[in-house]
Short mmCIF file of C-alpha atoms and ligand atoms in Angstrom, two decimals:
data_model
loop_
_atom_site.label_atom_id
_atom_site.label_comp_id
_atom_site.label_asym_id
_atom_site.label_seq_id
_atom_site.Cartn_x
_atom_site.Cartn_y
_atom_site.Cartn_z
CA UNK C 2 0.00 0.00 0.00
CA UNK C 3 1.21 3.48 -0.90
CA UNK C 4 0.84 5.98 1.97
CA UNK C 5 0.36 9.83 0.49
CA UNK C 6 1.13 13.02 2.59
CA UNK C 7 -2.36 14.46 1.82
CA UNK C 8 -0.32 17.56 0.76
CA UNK C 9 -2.76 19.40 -1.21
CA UNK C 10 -4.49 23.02 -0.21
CA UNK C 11 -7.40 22.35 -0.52
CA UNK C 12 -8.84 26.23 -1.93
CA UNK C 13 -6.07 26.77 -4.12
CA UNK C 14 -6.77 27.62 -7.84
CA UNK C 15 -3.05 28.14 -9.20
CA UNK C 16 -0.66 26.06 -7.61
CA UNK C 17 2.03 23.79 -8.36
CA UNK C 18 2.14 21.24 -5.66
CA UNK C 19 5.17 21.15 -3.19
CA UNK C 20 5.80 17.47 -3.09
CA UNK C 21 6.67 15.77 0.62
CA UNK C 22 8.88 13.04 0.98
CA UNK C 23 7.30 9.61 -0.35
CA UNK C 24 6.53 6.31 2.18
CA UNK C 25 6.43 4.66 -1.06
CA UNK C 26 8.89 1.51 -1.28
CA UNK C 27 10.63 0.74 -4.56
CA UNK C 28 8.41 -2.03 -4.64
CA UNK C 29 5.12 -0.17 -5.10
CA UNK C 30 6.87 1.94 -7.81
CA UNK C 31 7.99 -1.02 -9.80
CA UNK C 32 4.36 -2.54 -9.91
CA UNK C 33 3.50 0.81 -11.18
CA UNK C 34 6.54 0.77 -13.58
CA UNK C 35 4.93 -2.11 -15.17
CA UNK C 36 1.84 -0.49 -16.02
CA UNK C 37 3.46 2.68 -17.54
CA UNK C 38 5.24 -0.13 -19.82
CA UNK C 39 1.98 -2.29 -20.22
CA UNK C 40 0.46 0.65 -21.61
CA UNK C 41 3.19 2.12 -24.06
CA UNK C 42 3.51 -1.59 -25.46
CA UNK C 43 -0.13 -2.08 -25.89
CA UNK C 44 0.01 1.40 -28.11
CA UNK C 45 3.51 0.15 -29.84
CA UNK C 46 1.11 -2.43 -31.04
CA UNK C 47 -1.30 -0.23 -32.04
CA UNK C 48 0.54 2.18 -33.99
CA UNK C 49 2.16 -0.74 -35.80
CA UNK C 50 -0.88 -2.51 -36.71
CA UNK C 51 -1.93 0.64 -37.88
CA UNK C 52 0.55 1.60 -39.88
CA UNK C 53 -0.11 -2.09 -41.48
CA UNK C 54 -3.66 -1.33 -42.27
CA UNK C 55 -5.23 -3.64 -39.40
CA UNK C 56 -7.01 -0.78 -37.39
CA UNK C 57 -10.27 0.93 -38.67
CA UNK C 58 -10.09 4.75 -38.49
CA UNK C 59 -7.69 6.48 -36.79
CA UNK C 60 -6.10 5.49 -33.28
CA UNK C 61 -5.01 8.92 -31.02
CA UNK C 62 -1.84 7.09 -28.80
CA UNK C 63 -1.17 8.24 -25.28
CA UNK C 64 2.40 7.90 -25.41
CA UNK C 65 4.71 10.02 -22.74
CA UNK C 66 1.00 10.62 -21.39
CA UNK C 67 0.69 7.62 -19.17
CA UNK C 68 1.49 8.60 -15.69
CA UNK C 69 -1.79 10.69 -15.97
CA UNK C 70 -3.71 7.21 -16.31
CA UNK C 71 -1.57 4.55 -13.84
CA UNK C 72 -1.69 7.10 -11.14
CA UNK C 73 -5.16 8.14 -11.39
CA UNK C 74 -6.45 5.11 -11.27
CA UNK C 75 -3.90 3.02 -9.08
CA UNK C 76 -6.62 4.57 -6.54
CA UNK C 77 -9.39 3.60 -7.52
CA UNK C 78 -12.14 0.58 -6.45
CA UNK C 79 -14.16 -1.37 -9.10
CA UNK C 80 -17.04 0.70 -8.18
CA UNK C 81 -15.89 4.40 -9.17
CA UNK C 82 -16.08 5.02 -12.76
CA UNK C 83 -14.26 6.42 -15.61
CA UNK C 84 -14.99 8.61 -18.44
CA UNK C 85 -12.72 8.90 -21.44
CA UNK C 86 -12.27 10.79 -24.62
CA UNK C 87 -10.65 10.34 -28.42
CA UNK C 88 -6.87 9.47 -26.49
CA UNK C 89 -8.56 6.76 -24.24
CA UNK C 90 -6.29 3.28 -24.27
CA UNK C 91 -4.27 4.14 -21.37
CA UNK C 92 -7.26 5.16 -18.95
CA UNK C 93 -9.36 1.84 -20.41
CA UNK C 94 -6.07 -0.62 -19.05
CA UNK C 95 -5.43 1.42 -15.92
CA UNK C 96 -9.30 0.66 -15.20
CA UNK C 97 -8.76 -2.79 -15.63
CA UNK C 98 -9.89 -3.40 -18.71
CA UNK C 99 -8.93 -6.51 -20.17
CA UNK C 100 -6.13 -6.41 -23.02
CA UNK C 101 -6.82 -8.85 -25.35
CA UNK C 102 -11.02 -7.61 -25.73
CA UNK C 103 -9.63 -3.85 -25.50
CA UNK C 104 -7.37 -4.88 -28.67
CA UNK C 105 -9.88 -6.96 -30.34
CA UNK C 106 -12.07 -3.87 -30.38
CA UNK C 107 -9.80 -1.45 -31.75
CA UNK C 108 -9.07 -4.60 -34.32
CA UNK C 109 -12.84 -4.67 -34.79
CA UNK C 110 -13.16 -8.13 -33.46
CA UNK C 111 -16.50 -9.85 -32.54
CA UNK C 112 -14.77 -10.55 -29.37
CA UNK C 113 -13.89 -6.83 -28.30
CA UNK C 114 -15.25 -4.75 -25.45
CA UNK C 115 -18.27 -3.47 -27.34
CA UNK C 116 -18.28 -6.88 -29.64
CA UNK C 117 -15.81 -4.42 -32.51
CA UNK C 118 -18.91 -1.71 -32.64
CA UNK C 119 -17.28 0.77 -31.58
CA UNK C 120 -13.28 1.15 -31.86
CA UNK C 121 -10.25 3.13 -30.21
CA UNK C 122 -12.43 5.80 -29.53
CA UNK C 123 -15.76 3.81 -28.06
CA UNK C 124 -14.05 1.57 -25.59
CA UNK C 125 -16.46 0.68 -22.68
CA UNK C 126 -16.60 -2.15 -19.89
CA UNK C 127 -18.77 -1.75 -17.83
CA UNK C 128 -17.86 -4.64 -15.70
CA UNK C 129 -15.05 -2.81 -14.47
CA UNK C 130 -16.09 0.70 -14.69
CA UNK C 131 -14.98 2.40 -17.63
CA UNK C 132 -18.18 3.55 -18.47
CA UNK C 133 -16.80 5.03 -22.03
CA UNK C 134 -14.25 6.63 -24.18
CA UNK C 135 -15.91 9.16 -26.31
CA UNK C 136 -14.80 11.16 -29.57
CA UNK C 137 -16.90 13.89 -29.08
CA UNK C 138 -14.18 16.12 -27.51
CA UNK C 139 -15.80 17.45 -23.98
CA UNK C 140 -18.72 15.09 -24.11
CA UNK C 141 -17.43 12.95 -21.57
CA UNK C 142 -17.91 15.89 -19.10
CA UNK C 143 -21.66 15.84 -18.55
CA UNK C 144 -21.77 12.31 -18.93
CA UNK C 145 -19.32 11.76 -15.50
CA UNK C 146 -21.20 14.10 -13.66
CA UNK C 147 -24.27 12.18 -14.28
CA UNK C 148 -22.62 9.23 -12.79
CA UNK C 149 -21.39 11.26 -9.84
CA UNK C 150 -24.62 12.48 -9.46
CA UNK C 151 -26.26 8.79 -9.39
CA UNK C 152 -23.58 7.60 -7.11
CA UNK C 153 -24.31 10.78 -4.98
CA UNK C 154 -28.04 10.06 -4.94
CA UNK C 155 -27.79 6.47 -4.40
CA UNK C 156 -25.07 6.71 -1.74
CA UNK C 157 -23.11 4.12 -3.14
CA UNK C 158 -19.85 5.51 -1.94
CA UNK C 159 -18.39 5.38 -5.23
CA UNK C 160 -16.80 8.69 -7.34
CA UNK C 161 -17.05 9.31 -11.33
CA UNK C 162 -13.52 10.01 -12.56
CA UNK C 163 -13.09 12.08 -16.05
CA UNK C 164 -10.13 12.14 -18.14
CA UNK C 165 -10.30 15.41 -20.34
CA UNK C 166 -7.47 17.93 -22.85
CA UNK C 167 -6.51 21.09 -22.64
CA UNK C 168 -8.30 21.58 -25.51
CA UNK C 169 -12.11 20.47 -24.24
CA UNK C 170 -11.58 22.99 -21.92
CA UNK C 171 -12.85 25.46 -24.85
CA UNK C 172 -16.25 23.75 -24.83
CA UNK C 173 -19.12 25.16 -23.63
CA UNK C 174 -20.06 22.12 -21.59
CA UNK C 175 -16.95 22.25 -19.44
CA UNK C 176 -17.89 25.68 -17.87
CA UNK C 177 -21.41 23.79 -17.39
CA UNK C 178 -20.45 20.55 -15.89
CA UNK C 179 -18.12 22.58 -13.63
CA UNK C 180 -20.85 24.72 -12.78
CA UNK C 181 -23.44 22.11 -11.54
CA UNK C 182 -20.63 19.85 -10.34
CA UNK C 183 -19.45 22.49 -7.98
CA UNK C 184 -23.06 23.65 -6.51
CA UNK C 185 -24.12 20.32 -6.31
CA UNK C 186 -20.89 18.80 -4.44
CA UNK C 187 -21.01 15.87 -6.97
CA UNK C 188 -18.51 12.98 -6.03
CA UNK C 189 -16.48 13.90 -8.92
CA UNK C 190 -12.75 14.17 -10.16
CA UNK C 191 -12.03 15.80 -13.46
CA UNK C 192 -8.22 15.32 -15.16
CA UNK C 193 -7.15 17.37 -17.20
CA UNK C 194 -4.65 16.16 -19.29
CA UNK C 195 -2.70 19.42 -20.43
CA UNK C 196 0.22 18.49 -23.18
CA UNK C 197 -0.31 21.55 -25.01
CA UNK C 198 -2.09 20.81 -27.96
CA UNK C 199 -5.71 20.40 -29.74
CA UNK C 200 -5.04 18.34 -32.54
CA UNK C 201 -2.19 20.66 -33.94
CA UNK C 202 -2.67 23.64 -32.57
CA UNK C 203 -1.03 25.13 -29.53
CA UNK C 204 -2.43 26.00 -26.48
CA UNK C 205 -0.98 29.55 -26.77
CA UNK C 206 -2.66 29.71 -29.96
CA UNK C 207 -6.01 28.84 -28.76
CA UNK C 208 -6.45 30.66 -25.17
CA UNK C 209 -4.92 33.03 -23.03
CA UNK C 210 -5.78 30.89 -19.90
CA UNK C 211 -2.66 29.36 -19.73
CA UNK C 212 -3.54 26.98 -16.68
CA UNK C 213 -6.56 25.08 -16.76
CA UNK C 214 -6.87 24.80 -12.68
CA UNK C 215 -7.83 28.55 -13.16
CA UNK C 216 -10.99 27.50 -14.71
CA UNK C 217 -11.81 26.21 -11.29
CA UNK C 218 -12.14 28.41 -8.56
CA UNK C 219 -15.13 30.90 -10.09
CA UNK C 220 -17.32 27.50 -9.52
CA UNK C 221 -15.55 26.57 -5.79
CA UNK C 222 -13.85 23.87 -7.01
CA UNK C 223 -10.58 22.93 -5.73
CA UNK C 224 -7.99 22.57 -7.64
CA UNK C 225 -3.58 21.79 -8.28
CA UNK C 226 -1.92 21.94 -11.40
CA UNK C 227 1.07 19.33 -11.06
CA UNK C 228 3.70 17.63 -13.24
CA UNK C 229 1.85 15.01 -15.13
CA UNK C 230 5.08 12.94 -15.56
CA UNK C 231 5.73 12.78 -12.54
CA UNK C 232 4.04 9.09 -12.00
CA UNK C 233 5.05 9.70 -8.24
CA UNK C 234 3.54 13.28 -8.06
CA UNK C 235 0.55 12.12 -10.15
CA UNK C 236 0.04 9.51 -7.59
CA UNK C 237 0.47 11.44 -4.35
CA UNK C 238 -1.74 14.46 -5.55
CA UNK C 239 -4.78 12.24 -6.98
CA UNK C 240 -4.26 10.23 -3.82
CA UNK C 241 -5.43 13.67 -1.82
CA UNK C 242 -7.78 14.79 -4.58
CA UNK C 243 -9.53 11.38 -4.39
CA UNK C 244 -9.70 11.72 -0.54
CA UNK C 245 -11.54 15.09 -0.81
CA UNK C 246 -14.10 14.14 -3.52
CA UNK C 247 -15.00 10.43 -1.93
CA UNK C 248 -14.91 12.03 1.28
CA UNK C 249 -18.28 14.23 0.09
CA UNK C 250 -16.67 17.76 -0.02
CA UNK C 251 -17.24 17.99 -4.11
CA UNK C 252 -15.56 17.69 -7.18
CA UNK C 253 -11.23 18.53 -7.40
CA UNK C 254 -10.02 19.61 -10.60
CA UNK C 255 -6.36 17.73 -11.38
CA UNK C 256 -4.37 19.78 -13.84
CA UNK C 257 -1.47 16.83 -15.07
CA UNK C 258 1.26 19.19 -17.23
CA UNK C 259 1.50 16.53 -19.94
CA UNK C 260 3.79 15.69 -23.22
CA UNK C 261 2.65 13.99 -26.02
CA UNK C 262 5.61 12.09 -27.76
CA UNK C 263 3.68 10.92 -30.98
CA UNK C 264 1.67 12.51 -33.20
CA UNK C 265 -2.34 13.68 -32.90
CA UNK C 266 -3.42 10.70 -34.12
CA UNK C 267 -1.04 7.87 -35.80
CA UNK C 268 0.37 8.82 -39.38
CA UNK C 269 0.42 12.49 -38.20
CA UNK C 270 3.50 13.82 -39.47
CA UNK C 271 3.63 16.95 -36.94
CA UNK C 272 5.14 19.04 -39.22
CA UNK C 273 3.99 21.67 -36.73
CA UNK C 274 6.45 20.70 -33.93
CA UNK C 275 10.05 21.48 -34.22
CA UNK C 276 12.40 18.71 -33.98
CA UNK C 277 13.85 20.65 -30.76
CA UNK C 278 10.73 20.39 -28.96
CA UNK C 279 10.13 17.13 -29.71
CA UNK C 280 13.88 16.13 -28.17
CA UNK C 281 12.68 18.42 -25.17
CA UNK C 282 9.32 16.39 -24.70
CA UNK C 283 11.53 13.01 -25.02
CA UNK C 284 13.71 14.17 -21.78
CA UNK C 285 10.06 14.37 -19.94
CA UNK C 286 9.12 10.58 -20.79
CA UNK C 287 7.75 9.40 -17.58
CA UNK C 288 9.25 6.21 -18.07
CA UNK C 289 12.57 6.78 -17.84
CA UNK C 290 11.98 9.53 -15.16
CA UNK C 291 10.75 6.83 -13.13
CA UNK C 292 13.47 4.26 -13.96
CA UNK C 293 16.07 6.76 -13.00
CA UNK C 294 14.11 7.30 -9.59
CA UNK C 295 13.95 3.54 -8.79
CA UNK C 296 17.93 3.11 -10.02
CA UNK C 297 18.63 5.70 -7.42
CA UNK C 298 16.80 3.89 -5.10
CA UNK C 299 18.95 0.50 -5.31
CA UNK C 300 16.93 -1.18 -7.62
CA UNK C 301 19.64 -2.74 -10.52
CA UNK C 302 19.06 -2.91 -14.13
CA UNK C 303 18.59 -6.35 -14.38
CA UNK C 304 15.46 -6.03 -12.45
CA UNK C 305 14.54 -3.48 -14.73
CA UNK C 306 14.93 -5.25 -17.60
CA UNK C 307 13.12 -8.66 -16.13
CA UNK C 308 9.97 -6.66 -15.64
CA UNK C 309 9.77 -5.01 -19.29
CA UNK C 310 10.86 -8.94 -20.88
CA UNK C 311 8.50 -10.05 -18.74
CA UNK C 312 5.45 -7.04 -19.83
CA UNK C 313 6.76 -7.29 -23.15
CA UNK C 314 5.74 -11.34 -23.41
CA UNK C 315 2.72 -10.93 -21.80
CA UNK C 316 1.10 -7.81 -24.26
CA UNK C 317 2.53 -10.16 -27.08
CA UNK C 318 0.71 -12.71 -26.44
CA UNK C 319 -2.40 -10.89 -25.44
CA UNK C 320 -2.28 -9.16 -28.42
CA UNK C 321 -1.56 -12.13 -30.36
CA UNK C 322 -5.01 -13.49 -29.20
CA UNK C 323 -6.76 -10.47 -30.47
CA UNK C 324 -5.44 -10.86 -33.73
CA UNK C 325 -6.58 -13.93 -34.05
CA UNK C 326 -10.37 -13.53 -33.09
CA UNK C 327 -12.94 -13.10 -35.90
CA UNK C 328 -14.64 -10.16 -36.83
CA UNK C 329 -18.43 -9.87 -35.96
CA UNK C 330 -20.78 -11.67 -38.68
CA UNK C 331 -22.29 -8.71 -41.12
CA UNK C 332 -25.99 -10.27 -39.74
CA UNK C 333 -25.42 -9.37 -36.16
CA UNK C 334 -24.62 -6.13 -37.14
CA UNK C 335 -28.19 -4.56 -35.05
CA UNK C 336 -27.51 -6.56 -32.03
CA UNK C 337 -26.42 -4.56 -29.24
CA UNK C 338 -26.95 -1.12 -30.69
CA UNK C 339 -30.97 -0.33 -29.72
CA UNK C 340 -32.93 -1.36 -26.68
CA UNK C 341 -35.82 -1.59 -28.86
CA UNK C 342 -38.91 -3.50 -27.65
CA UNK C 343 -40.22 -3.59 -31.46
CA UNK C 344 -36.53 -4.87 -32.59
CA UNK C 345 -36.93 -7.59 -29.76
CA UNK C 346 -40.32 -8.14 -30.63
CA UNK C 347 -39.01 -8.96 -33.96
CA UNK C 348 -40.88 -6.07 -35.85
C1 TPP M 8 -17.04 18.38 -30.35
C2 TPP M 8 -15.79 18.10 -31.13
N1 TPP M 8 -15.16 19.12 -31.78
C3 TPP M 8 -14.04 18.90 -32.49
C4 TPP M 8 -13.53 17.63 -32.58
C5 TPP M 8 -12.25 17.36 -33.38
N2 TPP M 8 -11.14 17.12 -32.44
C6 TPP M 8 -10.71 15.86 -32.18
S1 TPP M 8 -9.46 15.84 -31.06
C7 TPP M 8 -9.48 17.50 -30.93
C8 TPP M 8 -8.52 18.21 -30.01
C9 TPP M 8 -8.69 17.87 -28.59
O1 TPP M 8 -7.67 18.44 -27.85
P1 TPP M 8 -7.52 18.09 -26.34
O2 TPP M 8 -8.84 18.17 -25.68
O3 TPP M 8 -6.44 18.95 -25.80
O4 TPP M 8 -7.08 16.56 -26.34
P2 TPP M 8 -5.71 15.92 -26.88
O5 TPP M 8 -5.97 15.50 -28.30
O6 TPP M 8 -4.64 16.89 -26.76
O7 TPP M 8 -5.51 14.73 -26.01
C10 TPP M 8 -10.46 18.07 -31.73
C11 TPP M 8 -10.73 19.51 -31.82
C12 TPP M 8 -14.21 16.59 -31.92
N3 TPP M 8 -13.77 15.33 -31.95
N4 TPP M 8 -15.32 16.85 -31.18
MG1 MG M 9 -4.42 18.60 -25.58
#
């Protein structure tokens, strides 16, 4: 178990978090080493079946993102939900979601989360609560709060988690969602995922709110904007933001400073990013920033490299079975979609 320092301030709008010493062990780090690597794997995969032609439509990676995702979620139960957008793979595995049926639906396999109806972009299980990627950019937002709102009125104990950009932050339905969220102390945590960018445009070039915890204080709502690649900062900070939302004092808004090392979507050749600030962004991988932590710590190479042989054989193979599932059969293609009493009725 990871203890946290419950360091946040809890009113503060426009802060960078002052981190306190971690109880953490090596140990704990290295189980969350794995998942950093479990993730970037899974989207290797992804990109190169993409590239090959295997992947309907077009797959948005999460890579240098995924300390956002494995330390979000490292915190949560079965029972809280999660609500993701267009760049969702990361957050679907950190919920739990099984890797072979999250593959096989981005593959468009019969035997993929949503049976290969849906894609990178419409992954949902609700077994384990990841109530839904979305590619509606910002549409996730109401949709969370409705689930904190159920949990709220049903007193379940559970809290609605939302994984968001910079750039959904332009939507009208963020100021909204914030808005109710805040008045009606809704069990809910919204991430921000800030690298920068909406699709290939710059923040800078988009708003003049540079942070997007500033958003959050005209509606009450707590808020930290922290180093998003940090997996040890994300981990400590969302461990404190949880606390306060499950705890019934309202929604926390978690600003994760974010890089994203590959393109918008794969196959875009980001000829709007200098080659300098793309070697800048590769000195932020949270990968390696956690390797060299847990190297400083005593832990050797070798163990290192035993874990990623070891994470590397295991996506393989769950990737392998994907691959080899079949697609779903052109007749069942209305099963699953409606509800529909007449469709059941047979009409
Ligand atoms: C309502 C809506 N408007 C526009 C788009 C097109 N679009 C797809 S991704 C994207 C940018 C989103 O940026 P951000 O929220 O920062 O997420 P990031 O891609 O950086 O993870 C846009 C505008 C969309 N999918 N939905
Ligand atoms: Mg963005």
């Amino acid at each position: 178990m990871i203890k946290t320092s419950g360091a946040l301030t809890p009113r503060s709008h426009f802060y960078w978090i002052t981190l306190v010493q971690s109880s953490a062990k090596p140990a704990d780090w290295k189980t969350l080493l794995a998942q950093l690597w479990r993730i970037r794997l899974f989207e290797g995969h992804v990109q190169r079946l993409a590239a090959g032609g295997e992947v309907p439509g077009f797959p948005h990676l999460s890579t240098g993102q995924e300390a956002v995702a494995v330390g979000v979620c490292a915190h949560l139960t079965q029972n809280d939900v999660v609500f993701t957008g267009h760049r969702g793979h990361g957050h679907s595995l950190a919920k739990g979601c099984n890797l072979t049926a999250t593959m096989a639906e981005i593959l468009g396999r019969d035997t993929g989360l949503c049976r290969g109806r849906g894609g990178s972009m419409h992954l949902v299980d609700a077994g384990c609560g990841m109530l839904g990627a979305t590619g509606v950019v910002a549409g996730n937002l109401p949709l969370a709060a409705g689930a904190a709102w159920a949990a709220q009125a049903r007193q379940t104990g559970a809290i609605s988690v939302v994984f968001f950009g910079d750039g959904a932050t332009g939507a009208g339905v963020f100021h909204e969602t914030l808005n109710l969220a805040g008045l009606w102390k809704l069990p809910l945590l919204l991430v921000c995922e800030n690298n920068g960018y909406a699709e290939f445009t710059s923040r800078a070039e988009h708003s003049d709110v540079a942070k997007v915890s500033a958003f959050a204080a005209p509606y009450s709502i707590p808020s930290a904007t922290i180093d998003g690649n940090d997996l040890i900062a994300v981990h400590q900070s969302a461990a404190s933001a949880i606390e306060h939302v499950r705890r019934g004092d309202g929604p926390y808004l978690l600003e994760c400073m974010t890089v994203r090392l590959a393109g918008h979507y794969v196959g875009d050749q980001q000829q709007y990013r200098s080659k300098e600030e793309l070697a800048e962004a590769l000195k932020k991988c949270p990968i390696e920033r956690l390797k060299s932590y847990l190297l400083s710590q005593g832990v050797t190479d070798d163990e290192l490299m035993a874990i990623a042989d070891q994470i590397k054989q295991e996506v393989q193979r769950d990737v392998d079975a994907a691959r080899a599932a079949a697609a779903p059969d052109p007749a069942s293609f209305a099963e699953g979609v409606y509800a529909s009493p007449l469709l059941a009725a047979g009409c």
